[in-house]
């Protein structure tokens, strides 16, 4: 034994051999650690969970911080991902010693948890959603059973995806066919078929059936009150008084025999106009303008005049017009670019998560024609059209920069700021849904009723208040926008935001934004909770936080929080 040890000692005395041996051992150990971290990331709650195709696109906001650190710093995407995981949470959570629990609460892969929670459950029997399975129906390719919009996905179609897409567009029914096709409609125009004929698995979830060959599995949707009223593919906008100069406000018109909503909508769609306006037997087409802004809604009784070709629909009259929005895109506000010259001042678009920051970015980009940036990187947002997402937040090429930061150093890095504030009860639920279901998805009942929800409220409710207080305290040139007021009065609120950004307001562009205000990140309301998730203790704490924020706003000579925030 002694001789063996002596030989090993002499071996390592030779410097070159010893040096390369140590390097080899070091690299081997490093590789084992890297592999171990990879296995942990894939198998734990923060792992990819079989969604490798989406990993790069969505790692900016959904990869756990511990898993992200294991990926290294080989590219900017990985750097930004690690930064995002570190920043996305209340300030005090970054300093505490309970790392395991809080890392998961801050940035775990909740979409994987959501998919696992649904696995093996039959959508026909689900009682936690707001959709009811009503049967298998015949579908004729020449004469569809559901005649609204449709979309196909031959890799990832699921029952909930189809339901949410139809509900988001205001349809009453959602139907799935061939395992991959989704159809929406207001009424079913086909007879029943045998249940055994709807026998194809959904492409995105083998545990559920998505129709069959020329057969639809149809669900009736219970829509939220905010869902748009539709007629076919057109959105009902309301009843409006005849404009003073109708030929200038609505330049295209025609008298139609046996007038119907379909005929007017089809004519205006063919002329590539976004508004179809019915006035008795005359159909007008155009765009919203200051001459016909659709801001002064009239009582629908003023528009009563039955269409000649339809028993239950009104076609308006000579003085009061029925207005529908067609599927034609209003391109007056669709062009977007980076700033022509680099901005000398950085403007923050700051909010607590779940307060409508992504929606506000969508509105600002349409209203100004310039891209917005981000303090983080989110591949899913970039893929949805937010091209400023990839730019470094200090690049100066974007009109404003999204951030959820609330530290003094981070706040003082900006020259001015728009602060988005939302009712904490709604903001907390929206952020909980995002964490467990993605930007437009929903948390499952298992998450709402489990330990995740009370722990989330405990940690995030105080952050809702501290975020606003910090920006009011350290922010320079602050402009406050309440989510609810922006939703109620989009035109004037967005106009104020554009002016704050130092840009000239285009009323035509703002009217265009109103017609396309939702964008790609609106939850349908389909899976609205049937009960109040807040306990009395939670409400007492949140109400006190609301009073604190209200007092801070008034101290800076601003209007306090909207009345609907205040406890009753």
Short mmCIF file of N, CA and C in Angstrom, two decimals, residues 91 346-353 357 375-376 393 401-421 463-480 500 552-553 556 558:
data_model
loop_
_atom_site.label_atom_id
_atom_site.label_comp_id
_atom_site.label_asym_id
_atom_site.label_seq_id
_atom_site.Cartn_x
_atom_site.Cartn_y
_atom_site.Cartn_z
N UNK A 91 -39.52 42.90 -3.70
CA UNK A 91 -38.13 43.16 -3.28
C UNK A 91 -37.69 42.30 -2.10
N UNK A 346 -35.35 58.21 -21.03
CA UNK A 346 -35.97 56.90 -20.91
C UNK A 346 -37.27 57.02 -20.14
N UNK A 347 -38.35 56.50 -20.74
CA UNK A 347 -39.67 56.55 -20.11
C UNK A 347 -40.08 55.14 -19.70
N UNK A 348 -40.41 54.97 -18.43
CA UNK A 348 -40.84 53.66 -17.94
C UNK A 348 -42.35 53.50 -18.08
N UNK A 349 -42.77 52.30 -18.42
CA UNK A 349 -44.18 51.91 -18.31
C UNK A 349 -44.21 50.89 -17.18
N UNK A 350 -44.45 51.40 -15.97
CA UNK A 350 -44.26 50.59 -14.76
C UNK A 350 -45.61 50.11 -14.23
N UNK A 351 -45.62 48.87 -13.77
CA UNK A 351 -46.83 48.34 -13.15
C UNK A 351 -46.50 47.13 -12.31
N UNK A 352 -47.38 46.83 -11.40
CA UNK A 352 -47.38 45.54 -10.72
C UNK A 352 -47.81 44.49 -11.74
N UNK A 353 -47.24 43.28 -11.71
CA UNK A 353 -47.68 42.24 -12.66
C UNK A 353 -49.18 42.00 -12.56
N UNK A 357 -50.02 45.77 -18.09
CA UNK A 357 -48.86 46.37 -18.76
C UNK A 357 -48.77 45.95 -20.23
N UNK A 375 -37.74 45.83 -19.87
CA UNK A 375 -36.61 45.65 -18.96
C UNK A 375 -36.15 44.19 -18.95
N UNK A 376 -37.03 43.31 -19.43
CA UNK A 376 -36.76 41.88 -19.46
C UNK A 376 -36.76 41.40 -20.92
N UNK A 393 -32.97 47.53 -22.89
CA UNK A 393 -33.89 48.58 -22.45
C UNK A 393 -33.28 49.97 -22.50
N UNK A 401 -40.53 51.80 -21.86
CA UNK A 401 -39.97 50.50 -21.46
C UNK A 401 -40.80 49.88 -20.35
N UNK A 402 -41.31 48.68 -20.63
CA UNK A 402 -42.06 47.93 -19.61
C UNK A 402 -41.15 47.53 -18.47
N UNK A 403 -41.63 47.69 -17.23
CA UNK A 403 -40.87 47.21 -16.08
C UNK A 403 -41.82 46.93 -14.92
N UNK A 404 -41.47 45.93 -14.13
CA UNK A 404 -42.17 45.63 -12.88
C UNK A 404 -41.27 45.93 -11.68
N UNK A 405 -40.12 46.54 -11.92
CA UNK A 405 -39.17 46.82 -10.85
C UNK A 405 -39.73 47.84 -9.87
N UNK A 406 -39.24 47.77 -8.64
CA UNK A 406 -39.68 48.74 -7.63
C UNK A 406 -38.55 49.13 -6.68
N UNK A 407 -37.33 48.90 -7.08
CA UNK A 407 -36.20 49.33 -6.25
C UNK A 407 -35.79 50.76 -6.61
N UNK A 408 -35.24 51.48 -5.65
CA UNK A 408 -34.91 52.90 -5.86
C UNK A 408 -33.91 53.07 -7.01
N UNK A 409 -32.88 52.24 -7.05
CA UNK A 409 -31.86 52.36 -8.09
C UNK A 409 -32.47 52.15 -9.46
N UNK A 410 -33.33 51.14 -9.61
CA UNK A 410 -33.95 50.85 -10.90
C UNK A 410 -34.91 51.96 -11.30
N UNK A 411 -35.65 52.52 -10.35
CA UNK A 411 -36.60 53.59 -10.65
C UNK A 411 -35.89 54.86 -11.10
N UNK A 412 -34.82 55.21 -10.40
CA UNK A 412 -34.10 56.44 -10.72
C UNK A 412 -33.32 56.37 -12.03
N UNK A 413 -33.26 55.18 -12.64
CA UNK A 413 -32.60 55.05 -13.95
C UNK A 413 -33.47 55.63 -15.07
N UNK A 414 -34.77 55.87 -14.79
CA UNK A 414 -35.68 56.41 -15.79
C UNK A 414 -35.89 57.91 -15.56
N UNK A 415 -36.09 58.62 -16.66
CA UNK A 415 -36.29 60.07 -16.60
C UNK A 415 -37.73 60.46 -16.33
N UNK A 416 -38.67 59.61 -16.73
CA UNK A 416 -40.08 59.83 -16.45
C UNK A 416 -40.79 58.47 -16.49
N UNK A 417 -42.04 58.44 -16.05
CA UNK A 417 -42.70 57.14 -15.95
C UNK A 417 -44.22 57.27 -16.03
N UNK A 418 -44.82 56.29 -16.73
CA UNK A 418 -46.26 56.08 -16.70
C UNK A 418 -46.49 54.91 -15.75
N UNK A 419 -47.26 55.12 -14.71
CA UNK A 419 -47.53 54.06 -13.73
C UNK A 419 -48.93 53.53 -13.96
N UNK A 420 -49.02 52.24 -14.26
CA UNK A 420 -50.31 51.57 -14.41
C UNK A 420 -50.71 50.97 -13.07
N UNK A 421 -51.92 51.32 -12.59
CA UNK A 421 -52.43 50.78 -11.33
C UNK A 421 -53.76 50.09 -11.60
N UNK A 463 -46.64 43.66 -2.17
CA UNK A 463 -45.85 44.18 -3.29
C UNK A 463 -46.70 45.10 -4.16
N UNK A 464 -48.01 44.79 -4.30
CA UNK A 464 -48.89 45.67 -5.07
C UNK A 464 -48.82 47.10 -4.53
N UNK A 465 -48.85 47.23 -3.21
CA UNK A 465 -48.80 48.57 -2.60
C UNK A 465 -47.41 49.17 -2.66
N UNK A 466 -46.38 48.40 -2.31
CA UNK A 466 -45.02 48.94 -2.25
C UNK A 466 -44.53 49.36 -3.64
N UNK A 467 -45.00 48.67 -4.67
CA UNK A 467 -44.60 49.03 -6.04
C UNK A 467 -45.04 50.46 -6.36
N UNK A 468 -46.31 50.77 -6.12
CA UNK A 468 -46.83 52.12 -6.39
C UNK A 468 -46.17 53.16 -5.48
N UNK A 469 -46.03 52.83 -4.20
CA UNK A 469 -45.43 53.78 -3.26
C UNK A 469 -44.00 54.13 -3.65
N UNK A 470 -43.23 53.14 -4.08
CA UNK A 470 -41.84 53.38 -4.47
C UNK A 470 -41.77 54.28 -5.70
N UNK A 471 -42.62 54.02 -6.70
CA UNK A 471 -42.58 54.85 -7.91
C UNK A 471 -43.05 56.28 -7.63
N UNK A 472 -44.01 56.44 -6.72
CA UNK A 472 -44.43 57.78 -6.34
C UNK A 472 -43.34 58.50 -5.57
N UNK A 473 -42.58 57.75 -4.79
CA UNK A 473 -41.54 58.33 -3.95
C UNK A 473 -40.27 58.68 -4.72
N UNK A 474 -39.82 57.73 -5.58
CA UNK A 474 -38.53 57.91 -6.27
C UNK A 474 -38.67 58.29 -7.75
N UNK A 475 -39.85 58.14 -8.31
CA UNK A 475 -40.02 58.40 -9.74
C UNK A 475 -39.97 59.89 -10.08
N UNK A 476 -39.47 60.17 -11.28
CA UNK A 476 -39.42 61.55 -11.77
C UNK A 476 -40.52 61.74 -12.80
N UNK A 477 -41.24 62.84 -12.72
CA UNK A 477 -42.25 63.19 -13.72
C UNK A 477 -43.21 62.01 -13.95
N UNK A 478 -44.01 61.72 -12.94
CA UNK A 478 -44.88 60.54 -12.95
C UNK A 478 -46.26 60.85 -13.52
N UNK A 479 -46.75 59.97 -14.37
CA UNK A 479 -48.11 60.06 -14.93
C UNK A 479 -48.84 58.78 -14.55
N UNK A 480 -49.91 58.89 -13.74
CA UNK A 480 -50.62 57.72 -13.24
C UNK A 480 -51.83 57.41 -14.13
N UNK A 500 -48.19 62.69 -22.92
CA UNK A 500 -47.14 62.59 -21.91
C UNK A 500 -45.84 62.09 -22.54
N UNK A 552 -51.30 58.03 -0.46
CA UNK A 552 -50.05 58.44 -1.11
C UNK A 552 -50.32 59.20 -2.40
N UNK A 553 -51.31 58.78 -3.17
CA UNK A 553 -51.67 59.48 -4.40
C UNK A 553 -52.16 60.89 -4.11
N UNK A 556 -49.57 63.49 -3.29
CA UNK A 556 -48.87 64.06 -4.43
C UNK A 556 -49.82 64.87 -5.32
N UNK A 558 -52.64 64.10 -6.61
CA UNK A 558 -53.29 63.34 -7.67
C UNK A 558 -54.62 62.84 -7.15
#
